[in-house]
C-alpha cells in the first residue's frame, strides 16, 4: 500500500520568512513524488516533481529516501504563495495518492 | 483553460436520488480519473480508466459507478446518493505517453450536496 502524510493542516508564516511544508510517505518500492498546489479560485495544478529536480516559483523539494520524506521548501515566502498544497505519490500501480493537504497562509 | 470540463459545477440533491457527474476533455489524453475531496482527508481516488475498455476501482469506489463513453468522456454516477457522499468531486486526465505517471490535469470540480 502507498500512503502520504502531511502532518500540518494549517501553516502560517510571515512574508519573507522561510517556509517548509512537510510530507512523509510510505511505499516499499521506488516512488515518484510530486507537489500539487491549489490557489484560490484556480484548479489544482502540478507544482513540481522530484525527478525533475527543478525549482518552481522559488520552491524546491528533495526526496530523502532514508527518511521517506519529500518536504517542500522556499527560503522567502511571498503573499502569493498562500494556497493549499498537496503532496502526492505515484507507485507501481500507476495511481496518484494524495496527502491530506496543508493550507499555507503567508501574512503581510 | 477549459481542457477538462465538469458538469454540473454545483448540485444539491436528496438522499436516494441518482446523480451523474460528467467530465469531458479536449486534451486527447488516454487516462481519466475521478477523485473526491473532503476537508482534512485530501483527495481520494474513486475510479480511474486507462482507456475506453479499461476501468479500475480506486480507494473508495463503494457507492459509485463510472462509464467511459469515449476517450474524451468519463462519467461518475451515484446510484442512490447518501449524505456522506457530500463532497467536492474532481475529474482529472493524464497522458499515457508522458514520461511521468503523476502529472494530472484537473477540472474545476463539482460540488455535490446530498440532503
mmCIF file of C-alpha atoms in Angstrom:
data_model
loop_
_atom_site.group_PDB
_atom_site.id
_atom_site.type_symbol
_atom_site.label_atom_id
_atom_site.label_comp_id
_atom_site.label_asym_id
_atom_site.label_seq_id
_atom_site.Cartn_x
_atom_site.Cartn_y
_atom_site.Cartn_z
ATOM 1 C CA UNK A 1 0.000 0.000 0.000
ATOM 2 C CA UNK A 2 1.116 3.540 -0.565
ATOM 3 C CA UNK A 3 0.417 6.359 1.827
ATOM 4 C CA UNK A 4 1.228 10.049 2.028
ATOM 5 C CA UNK A 5 1.181 12.000 5.278
ATOM 6 C CA UNK A 6 1.110 15.762 5.602
ATOM 7 C CA UNK A 7 1.154 16.435 9.334
ATOM 8 C CA UNK A 8 0.203 20.114 9.187
ATOM 9 C CA UNK A 9 -3.326 21.047 8.135
ATOM 10 C CA UNK A 10 -2.609 24.749 8.532
ATOM 11 C CA UNK A 11 0.651 26.682 8.329
ATOM 12 C CA UNK A 12 1.130 30.426 8.673
ATOM 13 C CA UNK A 13 4.331 32.335 8.057
ATOM 14 C CA UNK A 14 5.194 35.982 7.571
ATOM 15 C CA UNK A 15 6.204 37.384 4.222
ATOM 16 C CA UNK A 16 9.931 36.978 3.686
ATOM 17 C CA UNK A 17 10.258 34.138 6.175
ATOM 18 C CA UNK A 18 11.338 30.642 5.163
ATOM 19 C CA UNK A 19 8.633 28.056 4.759
ATOM 20 C CA UNK A 20 8.723 24.274 4.851
ATOM 21 C CA UNK A 21 5.727 22.074 4.172
ATOM 22 C CA UNK A 22 6.272 18.552 5.403
ATOM 23 C CA UNK A 23 5.489 15.378 3.525
ATOM 24 C CA UNK A 24 6.262 11.813 4.529
ATOM 25 C CA UNK A 25 5.426 8.753 2.521
ATOM 26 C CA UNK A 26 5.115 5.018 2.895
ATOM 27 C CA UNK A 27 5.920 2.857 -0.097
ATOM 28 C CA UNK A 28 8.065 -0.220 -0.452
ATOM 29 C CA UNK A 29 9.369 0.467 -3.949
ATOM 30 C CA UNK A 30 10.831 3.480 -5.713
ATOM 31 C CA UNK A 31 8.173 6.166 -5.724
ATOM 32 C CA UNK A 32 7.645 9.217 -7.815
ATOM 33 C CA UNK A 33 6.820 12.199 -5.621
ATOM 34 C CA UNK A 34 5.008 15.377 -6.555
ATOM 35 C CA UNK A 35 3.724 18.598 -5.083
ATOM 36 C CA UNK A 36 0.423 19.977 -6.304
ATOM 37 C CA UNK A 37 -0.955 23.426 -5.485
ATOM 38 C CA UNK A 38 -4.431 24.905 -5.500
ATOM 39 C CA UNK A 39 -4.604 28.687 -5.430
ATOM 40 C CA UNK A 40 -7.864 30.373 -4.520
ATOM 41 C CA UNK A 41 -10.402 30.026 -7.343
ATOM 42 C CA UNK A 42 -7.968 28.100 -9.504
ATOM 43 C CA UNK A 43 -7.638 24.473 -10.488
ATOM 44 C CA UNK A 44 -5.400 22.045 -8.743
ATOM 45 C CA UNK A 45 -2.139 22.015 -10.671
ATOM 46 C CA UNK A 46 1.256 20.397 -10.594
ATOM 47 C CA UNK A 47 3.916 22.478 -8.854
ATOM 48 C CA UNK A 48 6.947 20.242 -9.111
ATOM 49 C CA UNK A 49 8.092 16.641 -9.290
ATOM 50 C CA UNK A 50 11.150 15.092 -7.715
ATOM 51 C CA UNK A 51 12.536 13.562 -10.905
ATOM 52 C CA UNK A 52 12.904 16.995 -12.465
ATOM 53 C CA UNK A 53 14.998 18.391 -9.618
ATOM 54 C CA UNK A 54 13.680 21.810 -10.556
ATOM 55 C CA UNK A 55 12.804 24.974 -8.688
ATOM 56 C CA UNK A 56 9.370 26.347 -9.456
ATOM 57 C CA UNK A 57 8.307 29.755 -8.129
ATOM 58 C CA UNK A 58 11.238 29.525 -5.741
ATOM 59 C CA UNK A 59 10.082 26.225 -4.273
ATOM 60 C CA UNK A 60 12.276 23.152 -4.100
ATOM 61 C CA UNK A 61 11.735 19.661 -2.738
ATOM 62 C CA UNK A 62 14.295 16.953 -2.168
ATOM 63 C CA UNK A 63 13.426 13.298 -1.961
ATOM 64 C CA UNK A 64 15.014 11.763 1.134
ATOM 65 C CA UNK A 65 14.615 8.020 0.831
ATOM 66 C CA UNK A 66 16.198 7.365 4.192
ATOM 67 C CA UNK A 67 13.636 9.491 5.986
ATOM 68 C CA UNK A 68 10.902 8.759 3.390
ATOM 69 C CA UNK A 69 10.257 12.473 3.112
ATOM 70 C CA UNK A 70 9.676 14.987 0.358
ATOM 71 C CA UNK A 71 9.395 18.331 2.132
ATOM 72 C CA UNK A 72 8.617 21.465 0.129
ATOM 73 C CA UNK A 73 10.765 24.493 0.898
ATOM 74 C CA UNK A 74 11.049 28.122 -0.034
ATOM 75 C CA UNK A 75 13.596 30.475 1.532
ATOM 76 C CA UNK A 76 11.484 33.642 1.349
ATOM 77 C CA UNK A 77 7.721 33.250 1.318
ATOM 78 C CA UNK A 78 5.549 35.656 -0.668
ATOM 79 C CA UNK A 79 1.891 36.513 -0.127
ATOM 80 C CA UNK A 80 1.010 34.966 -3.481
ATOM 81 C CA UNK A 81 2.252 31.619 -2.170
ATOM 82 C CA UNK A 82 -0.841 31.364 0.008
ATOM 83 C CA UNK A 83 -2.652 28.249 -1.219
ATOM 84 C CA UNK A 84 -3.479 24.633 -0.453
ATOM 85 C CA UNK A 85 -0.549 22.327 -1.088
ATOM 86 C CA UNK A 86 -0.818 18.593 -1.652
ATOM 87 C CA UNK A 87 1.982 16.081 -1.664
ATOM 88 C CA UNK A 88 1.363 13.070 -3.916
ATOM 89 C CA UNK A 89 2.971 9.732 -4.654
ATOM 90 C CA UNK A 90 2.864 7.522 -7.723
ATOM 91 C CA UNK A 91 3.844 3.900 -7.235
ATOM 92 C CA UNK A 92 3.824 0.709 -9.233
ATOM 93 C CA UNK A 93 0.040 0.757 -9.584
ATOM 94 C CA UNK A 94 0.445 3.972 -11.536
ATOM 95 C CA UNK A 95 -2.126 5.690 -9.372
ATOM 96 C CA UNK A 96 -1.550 9.027 -7.717
ATOM 97 C CA UNK A 97 -2.134 9.010 -3.970
ATOM 98 C CA UNK A 98 -2.543 12.390 -2.314
ATOM 99 C CA UNK A 99 -1.880 13.548 1.200
ATOM 100 C CA UNK A 100 -4.498 15.433 3.183
ATOM 101 C CA UNK A 101 -3.084 18.815 2.232
ATOM 102 C CA UNK A 102 -1.590 21.831 4.012
ATOM 103 C CA UNK A 103 -3.213 25.242 3.815
ATOM 104 C CA UNK A 104 -0.396 27.789 3.706
ATOM 105 C CA UNK A 105 -1.096 31.383 4.628
ATOM 106 C CA UNK A 106 1.613 33.987 4.117
ATOM 107 C CA UNK A 107 0.934 37.002 6.310
ATOM 108 C CA UNK A 108 1.945 40.523 5.261
ATOM 109 C CA UNK B 1 -8.146 26.829 -19.854
ATOM 110 C CA UNK B 2 -11.212 24.592 -20.375
ATOM 111 C CA UNK B 3 -9.355 21.436 -21.361
ATOM 112 C CA UNK B 4 -11.085 19.425 -18.642
ATOM 113 C CA UNK B 5 -14.723 20.341 -18.134
ATOM 114 C CA UNK B 6 -17.004 19.087 -15.395
ATOM 115 C CA UNK B 7 -20.786 19.364 -15.257
ATOM 116 C CA UNK B 8 -22.646 20.267 -13.168
ATOM 117 C CA UNK B 9 -20.433 22.560 -11.124
ATOM 118 C CA UNK B 10 -22.850 22.520 -8.215
ATOM 119 C CA UNK B 11 -25.664 20.164 -7.361
ATOM 120 C CA UNK B 12 -27.945 19.737 -4.385
ATOM 121 C CA UNK B 13 -29.933 16.530 -4.208
ATOM 122 C CA UNK B 14 -31.810 14.353 -1.766
ATOM 123 C CA UNK B 15 -30.943 11.025 -0.234
ATOM 124 C CA UNK B 16 -31.777 8.137 -2.541
ATOM 125 C CA UNK B 17 -31.636 10.090 -5.773
ATOM 126 C CA UNK B 18 -29.480 9.035 -8.717
ATOM 127 C CA UNK B 19 -26.842 11.552 -9.684
ATOM 128 C CA UNK B 20 -24.450 11.687 -12.619
ATOM 129 C CA UNK B 21 -21.400 13.889 -12.811
ATOM 130 C CA UNK B 22 -19.893 14.301 -16.229
ATOM 131 C CA UNK B 23 -16.367 15.010 -17.368
ATOM 132 C CA UNK B 24 -15.146 15.782 -20.835
ATOM 133 C CA UNK B 25 -11.658 16.629 -22.022
ATOM 134 C CA UNK B 26 -10.108 18.088 -25.140
ATOM 135 C CA UNK B 27 -6.530 17.227 -24.228
ATOM 136 C CA UNK B 28 -6.532 13.926 -26.114
ATOM 137 C CA UNK B 29 -5.375 12.082 -23.001
ATOM 138 C CA UNK B 30 -5.938 8.385 -22.549
ATOM 139 C CA UNK B 31 -6.252 8.293 -18.792
ATOM 140 C CA UNK B 32 -9.083 9.759 -16.788
ATOM 141 C CA UNK B 33 -9.738 9.785 -13.064
ATOM 142 C CA UNK B 34 -12.401 10.684 -10.529
ATOM 143 C CA UNK B 35 -11.363 11.927 -7.092
ATOM 144 C CA UNK B 36 -13.340 13.271 -4.181
ATOM 145 C CA UNK B 37 -12.029 15.950 -1.858
ATOM 146 C CA UNK B 38 -13.083 16.167 1.762
ATOM 147 C CA UNK B 39 -11.737 18.618 4.349
ATOM 148 C CA UNK B 40 -8.888 17.041 6.271
ATOM 149 C CA UNK B 41 -8.799 13.979 4.039
ATOM 150 C CA UNK B 42 -7.336 15.402 0.854
ATOM 151 C CA UNK B 43 -8.145 13.803 -2.475
ATOM 152 C CA UNK B 44 -9.130 10.169 -2.627
ATOM 153 C CA UNK B 45 -9.342 8.148 -5.822
ATOM 154 C CA UNK B 46 -12.758 6.741 -6.697
ATOM 155 C CA UNK B 47 -12.268 5.227 -10.161
ATOM 156 C CA UNK B 48 -9.787 5.514 -12.977
ATOM 157 C CA UNK B 49 -9.676 4.499 -16.611
ATOM 158 C CA UNK B 50 -6.597 3.985 -18.746
ATOM 159 C CA UNK B 51 -8.623 3.686 -21.942
ATOM 160 C CA UNK B 52 -12.200 3.145 -23.055
ATOM 161 C CA UNK B 53 -12.158 -0.570 -22.234
ATOM 162 C CA UNK B 54 -10.153 -0.311 -19.032
ATOM 163 C CA UNK B 55 -11.986 0.737 -15.859
ATOM 164 C CA UNK B 56 -10.465 0.279 -12.429
ATOM 165 C CA UNK B 57 -11.661 0.799 -8.880
ATOM 166 C CA UNK B 58 -9.809 3.213 -6.708
ATOM 167 C CA UNK B 59 -9.545 3.556 -2.969
ATOM 168 C CA UNK B 60 -13.204 4.417 -2.312
ATOM 169 C CA UNK B 61 -15.345 3.010 -5.123
ATOM 170 C CA UNK B 62 -18.234 1.685 -2.994
ATOM 171 C CA UNK B 63 -21.458 3.503 -3.795
ATOM 172 C CA UNK B 64 -20.125 4.813 -7.108
ATOM 173 C CA UNK B 65 -20.031 3.612 -10.703
ATOM 174 C CA UNK B 66 -18.439 5.037 -13.830
ATOM 175 C CA UNK B 67 -18.811 4.947 -17.575
ATOM 176 C CA UNK B 68 -16.143 5.750 -20.152
ATOM 177 C CA UNK B 69 -18.308 6.581 -23.120
ATOM 178 C CA UNK B 70 -15.429 7.716 -25.305
ATOM 179 C CA UNK B 71 -11.811 8.672 -24.930
ATOM 180 C CA UNK B 72 -12.939 12.183 -24.105
ATOM 181 C CA UNK B 73 -15.771 11.406 -21.682
ATOM 182 C CA UNK B 74 -15.817 9.823 -18.239
ATOM 183 C CA UNK B 75 -18.952 9.936 -16.095
ATOM 184 C CA UNK B 76 -19.356 9.239 -12.399
ATOM 185 C CA UNK B 77 -22.701 8.004 -11.080
ATOM 186 C CA UNK B 78 -24.133 7.760 -7.612
ATOM 187 C CA UNK B 79 -26.981 5.253 -7.952
ATOM 188 C CA UNK B 80 -28.573 6.145 -4.628
ATOM 189 C CA UNK B 81 -26.971 9.180 -3.078
ATOM 190 C CA UNK B 82 -26.388 9.354 0.670
ATOM 191 C CA UNK B 83 -25.352 12.341 2.834
ATOM 192 C CA UNK B 84 -21.775 11.153 3.390
ATOM 193 C CA UNK B 85 -21.230 11.450 -0.355
ATOM 194 C CA UNK B 86 -21.443 15.202 0.068
ATOM 195 C CA UNK B 87 -18.068 16.364 -1.230
ATOM 196 C CA UNK B 88 -16.181 18.177 -3.954
ATOM 197 C CA UNK B 89 -15.547 15.846 -6.886
ATOM 198 C CA UNK B 90 -12.681 16.278 -9.308
ATOM 199 C CA UNK B 91 -12.108 14.769 -12.708
ATOM 200 C CA UNK B 92 -8.544 14.588 -13.964
ATOM 201 C CA UNK B 93 -6.681 13.386 -17.024
ATOM 202 C CA UNK B 94 -3.157 12.287 -17.811
ATOM 203 C CA UNK B 95 -1.191 11.376 -20.869
ATOM 204 C CA UNK B 96 -0.211 7.747 -21.269
ATOM 205 C CA UNK B 97 2.817 8.790 -23.269
ATOM 206 C CA UNK B 98 4.081 11.233 -20.644
ATOM 207 C CA UNK B 99 7.394 10.360 -19.007
ATOM 208 C CA UNK B 100 5.819 10.504 -15.604
ATOM 209 C CA UNK B 101 2.603 8.993 -14.332
ATOM 210 C CA UNK B 102 1.987 11.782 -11.905
ATOM 211 C CA UNK B 103 1.148 14.822 -13.969
ATOM 212 C CA UNK B 104 -2.593 15.113 -13.785
ATOM 213 C CA UNK B 105 -4.721 17.868 -15.275
ATOM 214 C CA UNK B 106 -7.780 18.682 -13.206
ATOM 215 C CA UNK B 107 -11.225 20.030 -13.866
ATOM 216 C CA UNK B 108 -12.678 22.796 -11.750
ATOM 217 C CA UNK B 109 -14.628 20.418 -9.547
ATOM 218 C CA UNK B 110 -18.273 19.534 -8.986
ATOM 219 C CA UNK B 111 -19.674 20.339 -5.574
ATOM 220 C CA UNK B 112 -22.322 17.826 -4.565
ATOM 221 C CA UNK B 113 -24.564 18.194 -1.544
ATOM 222 C CA UNK B 114 -26.782 15.299 -0.517
ATOM 223 C CA UNK B 115 -29.528 16.245 1.932
#
